[in-house]
mmCIF file of N, CA and C in Angstrom:
data_model
loop_
_atom_site.group_PDB
_atom_site.id
_atom_site.type_symbol
_atom_site.label_atom_id
_atom_site.label_comp_id
_atom_site.label_asym_id
_atom_site.label_seq_id
_atom_site.Cartn_x
_atom_site.Cartn_y
_atom_site.Cartn_z
ATOM 1 N N UNK A 5 0.840 -1.172 0.000
ATOM 2 C CA UNK A 5 0.000 0.000 0.000
ATOM 3 C C UNK A 5 0.887 1.238 0.000
ATOM 4 N N UNK A 6 0.533 2.165 -0.801
ATOM 5 C CA UNK A 6 1.235 3.447 -0.806
ATOM 6 C C UNK A 6 0.342 4.476 -0.132
ATOM 7 N N UNK A 7 0.929 5.228 0.775
ATOM 8 C CA UNK A 7 0.165 6.189 1.565
ATOM 9 C C UNK A 7 0.649 7.607 1.284
ATOM 10 N N UNK A 8 -0.262 8.560 1.494
ATOM 11 C CA UNK A 8 0.143 9.961 1.381
ATOM 12 C C UNK A 8 0.772 10.413 2.698
ATOM 13 N N UNK A 9 1.136 11.665 2.798
ATOM 14 C CA UNK A 9 1.834 12.160 3.989
ATOM 15 C C UNK A 9 1.001 12.074 5.254
ATOM 16 N N UNK A 10 -0.306 12.080 5.093
ATOM 17 C CA UNK A 10 -1.157 11.987 6.279
ATOM 18 C C UNK A 10 -1.422 10.536 6.691
ATOM 19 N N UNK A 11 -0.937 9.596 5.901
ATOM 20 C CA UNK A 11 -1.082 8.192 6.242
ATOM 21 C C UNK A 11 -2.244 7.498 5.565
ATOM 22 N N UNK A 12 -3.032 8.225 4.774
ATOM 23 C CA UNK A 12 -4.154 7.595 4.069
ATOM 24 C C UNK A 12 -3.642 6.768 2.892
ATOM 25 N N UNK A 13 -4.269 5.620 2.726
ATOM 26 C CA UNK A 13 -3.902 4.745 1.613
ATOM 27 C C UNK A 13 -4.385 5.389 0.321
ATOM 28 N N UNK A 14 -3.461 5.544 -0.609
ATOM 29 C CA UNK A 14 -3.783 6.143 -1.904
ATOM 30 C C UNK A 14 -3.729 5.124 -3.038
ATOM 31 N N UNK A 15 -2.841 4.164 -2.926
ATOM 32 C CA UNK A 15 -2.698 3.169 -3.987
ATOM 33 C C UNK A 15 -2.457 1.810 -3.333
ATOM 34 N N UNK A 16 -3.191 0.827 -3.828
ATOM 35 C CA UNK A 16 -2.963 -0.559 -3.414
ATOM 36 C C UNK A 16 -2.484 -1.289 -4.660
ATOM 37 N N UNK A 17 -1.338 -1.914 -4.539
ATOM 38 C CA UNK A 17 -0.786 -2.622 -5.686
ATOM 39 C C UNK A 17 -0.186 -3.941 -5.235
ATOM 40 N N UNK A 18 -0.181 -4.879 -6.158
ATOM 41 C CA UNK A 18 0.456 -6.152 -5.887
ATOM 42 C C UNK A 18 1.947 -5.999 -6.074
ATOM 43 N N UNK A 19 2.695 -6.622 -5.222
ATOM 44 C CA UNK A 19 4.141 -6.599 -5.383
ATOM 45 C C UNK A 19 4.592 -7.920 -6.003
ATOM 46 N N UNK A 20 5.666 -7.850 -6.716
ATOM 47 C CA UNK A 20 6.228 -9.041 -7.332
ATOM 48 C C UNK A 20 7.205 -9.676 -6.361
ATOM 49 N N UNK A 21 7.075 -10.967 -6.202
ATOM 50 C CA UNK A 21 7.988 -11.702 -5.335
ATOM 51 C C UNK A 21 9.062 -12.377 -6.192
ATOM 52 N N UNK A 22 10.125 -12.787 -5.559
ATOM 53 C CA UNK A 22 11.169 -13.526 -6.263
ATOM 54 C C UNK A 22 10.583 -14.807 -6.852
ATOM 55 N N UNK A 23 9.780 -15.512 -6.067
ATOM 56 C CA UNK A 23 9.163 -16.751 -6.553
ATOM 57 C C UNK A 23 8.271 -16.478 -7.763
ATOM 58 N N UNK A 24 7.559 -15.364 -7.734
ATOM 59 C CA UNK A 24 6.716 -15.000 -8.874
ATOM 60 C C UNK A 24 7.524 -14.731 -10.124
ATOM 61 N N UNK A 25 8.656 -14.073 -9.963
ATOM 62 C CA UNK A 25 9.536 -13.822 -11.104
ATOM 63 C C UNK A 25 10.094 -15.122 -11.662
ATOM 64 N N UNK A 26 10.487 -16.013 -10.768
ATOM 65 C CA UNK A 26 11.023 -17.303 -11.202
ATOM 66 C C UNK A 26 9.930 -18.098 -11.917
ATOM 67 N N UNK A 27 8.709 -18.073 -11.389
ATOM 68 C CA UNK A 27 7.590 -18.752 -12.056
ATOM 69 C C UNK A 27 7.401 -18.212 -13.469
ATOM 70 N N UNK A 28 7.369 -16.889 -13.601
ATOM 71 C CA UNK A 28 7.166 -16.264 -14.913
ATOM 72 C C UNK A 28 8.301 -16.620 -15.869
ATOM 73 N N UNK A 29 9.501 -16.708 -15.348
ATOM 74 C CA UNK A 29 10.653 -16.989 -16.192
ATOM 75 C C UNK A 29 10.700 -18.434 -16.680
ATOM 76 N N UNK A 30 10.265 -19.371 -15.852
ATOM 77 C CA UNK A 30 10.533 -20.770 -16.171
ATOM 78 C C UNK A 30 9.326 -21.639 -16.513
ATOM 79 N N UNK A 31 8.118 -21.285 -16.103
ATOM 80 C CA UNK A 31 6.977 -22.179 -16.357
ATOM 81 C C UNK A 31 6.808 -22.489 -17.845
ATOM 82 N N UNK A 32 6.729 -21.482 -18.668
ATOM 83 C CA UNK A 32 6.456 -21.734 -20.088
ATOM 84 C C UNK A 32 7.602 -22.457 -20.780
ATOM 85 N N UNK A 33 8.827 -22.124 -20.406
ATOM 86 C CA UNK A 33 9.968 -22.814 -21.015
ATOM 87 C C UNK A 33 9.931 -24.284 -20.627
ATOM 88 N N UNK A 34 9.670 -24.558 -19.347
ATOM 89 C CA UNK A 34 9.584 -25.954 -18.893
ATOM 90 C C UNK A 34 8.481 -26.691 -19.640
ATOM 91 N N UNK A 35 7.325 -26.060 -19.743
ATOM 92 C CA UNK A 35 6.191 -26.712 -20.390
ATOM 93 C C UNK A 35 6.471 -26.988 -21.869
ATOM 94 N N UNK A 36 7.069 -26.028 -22.550
ATOM 95 C CA UNK A 36 7.337 -26.194 -23.980
ATOM 96 C C UNK A 36 8.525 -27.118 -24.244
ATOM 97 N N UNK A 37 9.498 -27.130 -23.336
ATOM 98 C CA UNK A 37 10.712 -27.881 -23.586
ATOM 99 C C UNK A 37 10.788 -29.237 -22.933
ATOM 100 N N UNK A 38 9.745 -29.639 -22.226
ATOM 101 C CA UNK A 38 9.787 -30.888 -21.458
ATOM 102 C C UNK A 38 10.111 -32.112 -22.301
ATOM 103 N N UNK A 39 9.753 -32.092 -23.558
ATOM 104 C CA UNK A 39 10.000 -33.237 -24.428
ATOM 105 C C UNK A 39 11.353 -33.212 -25.105
ATOM 106 N N UNK A 40 12.173 -32.241 -24.763
ATOM 107 C CA UNK A 40 13.479 -32.087 -25.398
ATOM 108 C C UNK A 40 14.565 -32.128 -24.319
ATOM 109 N N UNK A 41 15.224 -33.255 -24.166
ATOM 110 C CA UNK A 41 16.213 -33.393 -23.087
ATOM 111 C C UNK A 41 17.266 -32.286 -23.066
ATOM 112 N N UNK A 42 17.727 -31.840 -24.212
ATOM 113 C CA UNK A 42 18.747 -30.785 -24.240
ATOM 114 C C UNK A 42 18.204 -29.496 -23.632
ATOM 115 N N UNK A 43 16.951 -29.172 -23.914
ATOM 116 C CA UNK A 43 16.339 -27.973 -23.331
ATOM 117 C C UNK A 43 16.225 -28.131 -21.823
ATOM 118 N N UNK A 44 15.796 -29.299 -21.390
ATOM 119 C CA UNK A 44 15.647 -29.579 -19.958
ATOM 120 C C UNK A 44 16.995 -29.420 -19.246
ATOM 121 N N UNK A 45 18.016 -30.010 -19.796
ATOM 122 C CA UNK A 45 19.346 -29.956 -19.178
ATOM 123 C C UNK A 45 19.854 -28.519 -19.133
ATOM 124 N N UNK A 46 19.716 -27.798 -20.216
ATOM 125 C CA UNK A 46 20.182 -26.400 -20.245
ATOM 126 C C UNK A 46 19.388 -25.526 -19.288
ATOM 127 N N UNK A 47 18.111 -25.791 -19.163
ATOM 128 C CA UNK A 47 17.292 -25.005 -18.235
ATOM 129 C C UNK A 47 17.717 -25.276 -16.788
ATOM 130 N N UNK A 48 17.962 -26.518 -16.460
ATOM 131 C CA UNK A 48 18.438 -26.842 -15.109
ATOM 132 C C UNK A 48 19.797 -26.176 -14.866
ATOM 133 N N UNK A 49 20.674 -26.198 -15.854
ATOM 134 C CA UNK A 49 21.980 -25.554 -15.710
ATOM 135 C C UNK A 49 21.832 -24.036 -15.542
ATOM 136 N N UNK A 50 20.880 -23.442 -16.255
ATOM 137 C CA UNK A 50 20.629 -22.002 -16.101
ATOM 138 C C UNK A 50 20.144 -21.696 -14.688
ATOM 139 N N UNK A 51 19.285 -22.538 -14.161
ATOM 140 C CA UNK A 51 18.795 -22.349 -12.794
ATOM 141 C C UNK A 51 19.968 -22.426 -11.813
ATOM 142 N N UNK A 52 20.887 -23.363 -12.036
ATOM 143 C CA UNK A 52 22.053 -23.486 -11.152
ATOM 144 C C UNK A 52 22.920 -22.229 -11.219
ATOM 145 N N UNK A 53 23.090 -21.669 -12.427
ATOM 146 C CA UNK A 53 23.890 -20.441 -12.553
ATOM 147 C C UNK A 53 23.214 -19.271 -11.845
ATOM 148 N N UNK A 54 21.912 -19.191 -11.954
ATOM 149 C CA UNK A 54 21.180 -18.131 -11.256
ATOM 150 C C UNK A 54 21.300 -18.335 -9.748
ATOM 151 N N UNK A 55 21.248 -19.589 -9.313
ATOM 152 C CA UNK A 55 21.320 -19.897 -7.880
ATOM 153 C C UNK A 55 22.626 -19.421 -7.257
ATOM 154 N N UNK A 56 23.670 -19.321 -8.046
ATOM 155 C CA UNK A 56 24.944 -18.829 -7.522
ATOM 156 C C UNK A 56 24.831 -17.403 -6.991
ATOM 157 N N UNK A 57 23.756 -16.713 -7.361
ATOM 158 C CA UNK A 57 23.582 -15.312 -6.975
ATOM 159 C C UNK A 57 22.425 -15.095 -6.000
ATOM 160 N N UNK A 58 21.895 -16.174 -5.449
ATOM 161 C CA UNK A 58 20.785 -16.022 -4.505
ATOM 162 C C UNK A 58 21.263 -15.366 -3.229
ATOM 163 N N UNK A 59 20.328 -14.692 -2.569
ATOM 164 C CA UNK A 59 20.671 -13.959 -1.355
ATOM 165 C C UNK A 59 20.068 -14.548 -0.095
ATOM 166 N N UNK A 60 19.067 -15.421 -0.253
ATOM 167 C CA UNK A 60 18.447 -15.978 0.944
ATOM 168 C C UNK A 60 17.813 -17.324 0.627
ATOM 169 N N UNK A 61 17.335 -17.969 1.682
ATOM 170 C CA UNK A 61 16.758 -19.307 1.545
ATOM 171 C C UNK A 61 15.491 -19.298 0.696
ATOM 172 N N UNK A 62 14.726 -18.219 0.741
ATOM 173 C CA UNK A 62 13.505 -18.142 -0.074
ATOM 174 C C UNK A 62 13.849 -18.195 -1.557
ATOM 175 N N UNK A 63 14.855 -17.450 -1.959
ATOM 176 C CA UNK A 63 15.269 -17.464 -3.363
ATOM 177 C C UNK A 63 15.797 -18.839 -3.753
ATOM 178 N N UNK A 64 16.623 -19.414 -2.900
ATOM 179 C CA UNK A 64 17.156 -20.748 -3.171
ATOM 180 C C UNK A 64 16.023 -21.763 -3.282
ATOM 181 N N UNK A 65 15.036 -21.648 -2.421
ATOM 182 C CA UNK A 65 13.902 -22.572 -2.456
ATOM 183 C C UNK A 65 13.101 -22.462 -3.735
ATOM 184 N N UNK A 66 12.892 -21.240 -4.215
ATOM 185 C CA UNK A 66 12.147 -21.038 -5.461
ATOM 186 C C UNK A 66 12.893 -21.681 -6.629
ATOM 187 N N UNK A 67 14.194 -21.519 -6.655
ATOM 188 C CA UNK A 67 14.984 -22.110 -7.731
ATOM 189 C C UNK A 67 15.042 -23.628 -7.611
ATOM 190 N N UNK A 68 15.159 -24.137 -6.400
ATOM 191 C CA UNK A 68 15.173 -25.590 -6.198
ATOM 192 C C UNK A 68 13.866 -26.209 -6.670
ATOM 193 N N UNK A 69 12.763 -25.540 -6.354
ATOM 194 C CA UNK A 69 11.448 -26.046 -6.784
ATOM 195 C C UNK A 69 11.381 -26.147 -8.301
ATOM 196 N N UNK A 70 11.871 -25.123 -8.979
ATOM 197 C CA UNK A 70 11.831 -25.150 -10.442
ATOM 198 C C UNK A 70 12.799 -26.173 -11.020
ATOM 199 N N UNK A 71 13.967 -26.306 -10.440
ATOM 200 C CA UNK A 71 14.906 -27.317 -10.928
ATOM 201 C C UNK A 71 14.270 -28.703 -10.844
ATOM 202 N N UNK A 72 13.597 -28.977 -9.729
ATOM 203 C CA UNK A 72 12.937 -30.283 -9.573
ATOM 204 C C UNK A 72 11.784 -30.448 -10.558
ATOM 205 N N UNK A 73 11.003 -29.387 -10.771
ATOM 206 C CA UNK A 73 9.884 -29.480 -11.726
ATOM 207 C C UNK A 73 10.385 -29.712 -13.146
ATOM 208 N N UNK A 74 11.440 -29.004 -13.522
ATOM 209 C CA UNK A 74 12.009 -29.168 -14.857
ATOM 210 C C UNK A 74 12.525 -30.595 -15.023
ATOM 211 N N UNK A 75 13.263 -31.066 -14.044
ATOM 212 C CA UNK A 75 13.803 -32.429 -14.118
ATOM 213 C C UNK A 75 12.678 -33.461 -14.193
ATOM 214 N N UNK A 76 11.654 -33.307 -13.363
ATOM 215 C CA UNK A 76 10.542 -34.268 -13.367
ATOM 216 C C UNK A 76 9.852 -34.288 -14.724
ATOM 217 N N UNK A 77 9.622 -33.123 -15.306
ATOM 218 C CA UNK A 77 8.977 -33.061 -16.625
ATOM 219 C C UNK A 77 9.863 -33.717 -17.674
ATOM 220 N N UNK A 78 11.155 -33.437 -17.609
ATOM 221 C CA UNK A 78 12.079 -34.037 -18.565
ATOM 222 C C UNK A 78 12.159 -35.545 -18.421
ATOM 223 N N UNK A 79 12.192 -36.018 -17.189
ATOM 224 C CA UNK A 79 12.271 -37.458 -16.958
ATOM 225 C C UNK A 79 11.006 -38.175 -17.414
ATOM 226 N N UNK A 80 9.855 -37.530 -17.248
ATOM 227 C CA UNK A 80 8.600 -38.136 -17.721
ATOM 228 C C UNK A 80 8.593 -38.281 -19.240
ATOM 229 N N UNK A 81 9.231 -37.353 -19.919
ATOM 230 C CA UNK A 81 9.160 -37.328 -21.378
ATOM 231 C C UNK A 81 10.344 -37.981 -22.075
ATOM 232 N N UNK A 82 11.461 -38.134 -21.407
ATOM 233 C CA UNK A 82 12.646 -38.716 -22.033
ATOM 234 C C UNK A 82 12.492 -40.223 -22.150
ATOM 235 N N UNK A 83 12.814 -40.727 -23.316
ATOM 236 C CA UNK A 83 12.680 -42.163 -23.545
ATOM 237 C C UNK A 83 13.999 -42.906 -23.403
ATOM 238 N N UNK A 84 15.101 -42.223 -23.568
ATOM 239 C CA UNK A 84 16.415 -42.860 -23.549
ATOM 240 C C UNK A 84 17.005 -42.869 -22.142
ATOM 241 N N UNK A 85 17.599 -43.973 -21.780
ATOM 242 C CA UNK A 85 18.224 -44.090 -20.459
ATOM 243 C C UNK A 85 19.338 -43.058 -20.288
ATOM 244 N N UNK A 86 20.089 -42.800 -21.340
ATOM 245 C CA UNK A 86 21.158 -41.807 -21.279
ATOM 246 C C UNK A 86 20.624 -40.415 -20.991
ATOM 247 N N UNK A 87 19.463 -40.093 -21.566
ATOM 248 C CA UNK A 87 18.848 -38.797 -21.292
ATOM 249 C C UNK A 87 18.432 -38.707 -19.827
ATOM 250 N N UNK A 88 17.901 -39.791 -19.299
ATOM 251 C CA UNK A 88 17.528 -39.828 -17.879
ATOM 252 C C UNK A 88 18.748 -39.559 -17.002
ATOM 253 N N UNK A 89 19.844 -40.236 -17.303
ATOM 254 C CA UNK A 89 21.072 -40.035 -16.511
ATOM 255 C C UNK A 89 21.561 -38.596 -16.609
ATOM 256 N N UNK A 90 21.545 -38.022 -17.808
ATOM 257 C CA UNK A 90 22.021 -36.652 -17.983
ATOM 258 C C UNK A 90 21.144 -35.653 -17.235
ATOM 259 N N UNK A 91 19.845 -35.857 -17.269
ATOM 260 C CA UNK A 91 18.924 -34.974 -16.543
ATOM 261 C C UNK A 91 19.156 -35.106 -15.039
ATOM 262 N N UNK A 92 19.286 -36.326 -14.574
ATOM 263 C CA UNK A 92 19.519 -36.545 -13.139
ATOM 264 C C UNK A 92 20.843 -35.946 -12.686
ATOM 265 N N UNK A 93 21.885 -36.059 -13.516
ATOM 266 C CA UNK A 93 23.178 -35.444 -13.183
ATOM 267 C C UNK A 93 23.060 -33.927 -13.117
ATOM 268 N N UNK A 94 22.361 -33.344 -14.080
ATOM 269 C CA UNK A 94 22.177 -31.884 -14.072
ATOM 270 C C UNK A 94 21.425 -31.445 -12.831
ATOM 271 N N UNK A 95 20.393 -32.177 -12.473
ATOM 272 C CA UNK A 95 19.629 -31.840 -11.271
ATOM 273 C C UNK A 95 20.511 -31.963 -10.024
ATOM 274 N N UNK A 96 21.305 -33.004 -9.942
ATOM 275 C CA UNK A 96 22.177 -33.179 -8.773
ATOM 276 C C UNK A 96 23.158 -32.017 -8.657
ATOM 277 N N UNK A 97 23.735 -31.576 -9.772
ATOM 278 C CA UNK A 97 24.658 -30.436 -9.732
ATOM 279 C C UNK A 97 23.928 -29.172 -9.298
ATOM 280 N N UNK A 98 22.741 -28.958 -9.843
ATOM 281 C CA UNK A 98 21.962 -27.765 -9.484
ATOM 282 C C UNK A 98 21.596 -27.787 -8.011
ATOM 283 N N UNK A 99 21.155 -28.924 -7.515
ATOM 284 C CA UNK A 99 20.782 -29.024 -6.102
ATOM 285 C C UNK A 99 21.988 -28.774 -5.200
ATOM 286 N N UNK A 100 23.170 -29.200 -5.625
ATOM 287 C CA UNK A 100 24.380 -28.968 -4.838
ATOM 288 C C UNK A 100 24.675 -27.467 -4.758
ATOM 289 N N UNK A 101 24.587 -26.776 -5.886
ATOM 290 C CA UNK A 101 24.810 -25.330 -5.911
ATOM 291 C C UNK A 101 23.772 -24.626 -5.038
ATOM 292 N N UNK A 102 22.514 -24.995 -5.209
ATOM 293 C CA UNK A 102 21.431 -24.352 -4.469
ATOM 294 C C UNK A 102 21.595 -24.586 -2.973
ATOM 295 N N UNK A 103 21.895 -25.811 -2.596
ATOM 296 C CA UNK A 103 22.069 -26.123 -1.173
ATOM 297 C C UNK A 103 23.249 -25.339 -0.599
ATOM 298 N N UNK A 104 24.312 -25.220 -1.352
ATOM 299 C CA UNK A 104 25.469 -24.465 -0.894
ATOM 300 C C UNK A 104 25.139 -22.990 -0.687
ATOM 301 N N UNK A 105 24.392 -22.420 -1.611
ATOM 302 C CA UNK A 105 24.005 -21.010 -1.489
ATOM 303 C C UNK A 105 23.042 -20.821 -0.309
ATOM 304 N N UNK A 106 22.125 -21.748 -0.133
ATOM 305 C CA UNK A 106 21.179 -21.650 0.982
ATOM 306 C C UNK A 106 21.938 -21.709 2.307
ATOM 307 N N UNK A 107 22.912 -22.601 2.388
ATOM 308 C CA UNK A 107 23.709 -22.727 3.618
ATOM 309 C C UNK A 107 24.512 -21.451 3.872
ATOM 310 N N UNK A 108 25.086 -20.879 2.816
ATOM 311 C CA UNK A 108 25.853 -19.646 2.961
ATOM 312 C C UNK A 108 24.970 -18.495 3.440
ATOM 313 N N UNK A 109 23.757 -18.400 2.889
ATOM 314 C CA UNK A 109 22.878 -17.304 3.274
ATOM 315 C C UNK A 109 22.398 -17.452 4.710
ATOM 316 N N UNK A 110 22.250 -18.687 5.180
ATOM 317 C CA UNK A 110 21.832 -18.896 6.566
ATOM 318 C C UNK A 110 22.964 -18.584 7.535
ATOM 319 N N UNK A 111 24.199 -18.813 7.086
ATOM 320 C CA UNK A 111 25.350 -18.560 7.938
ATOM 321 C C UNK A 111 25.656 -17.062 8.050
ATOM 322 N N UNK A 112 25.218 -16.308 7.065
ATOM 323 C CA UNK A 112 25.519 -14.868 7.039
ATOM 324 C C UNK A 112 24.695 -14.068 8.003
#
């Protein structure tokens, strides 16, 4: 809520959250790319790179949720065992980065 100098509410607006931004950034790509293992792997890797810059556990959690959703969609659609292994490896690397950043932010 935005208030004037006397304290009266003048504007009510929705604020964007980090999780909302992450949802907007990744939902459609995940949905469109779920059947393409290379897209899935690159998207998980992009999430891991973004996670290197997280500032708190909430941000890390939002990215972890998306990494898991992307991996699950990719695993459901991938037919080759090698694709499954590559997706799982990418997810494991991303989760390691995310967990490390979450731990660092809690220690700070």
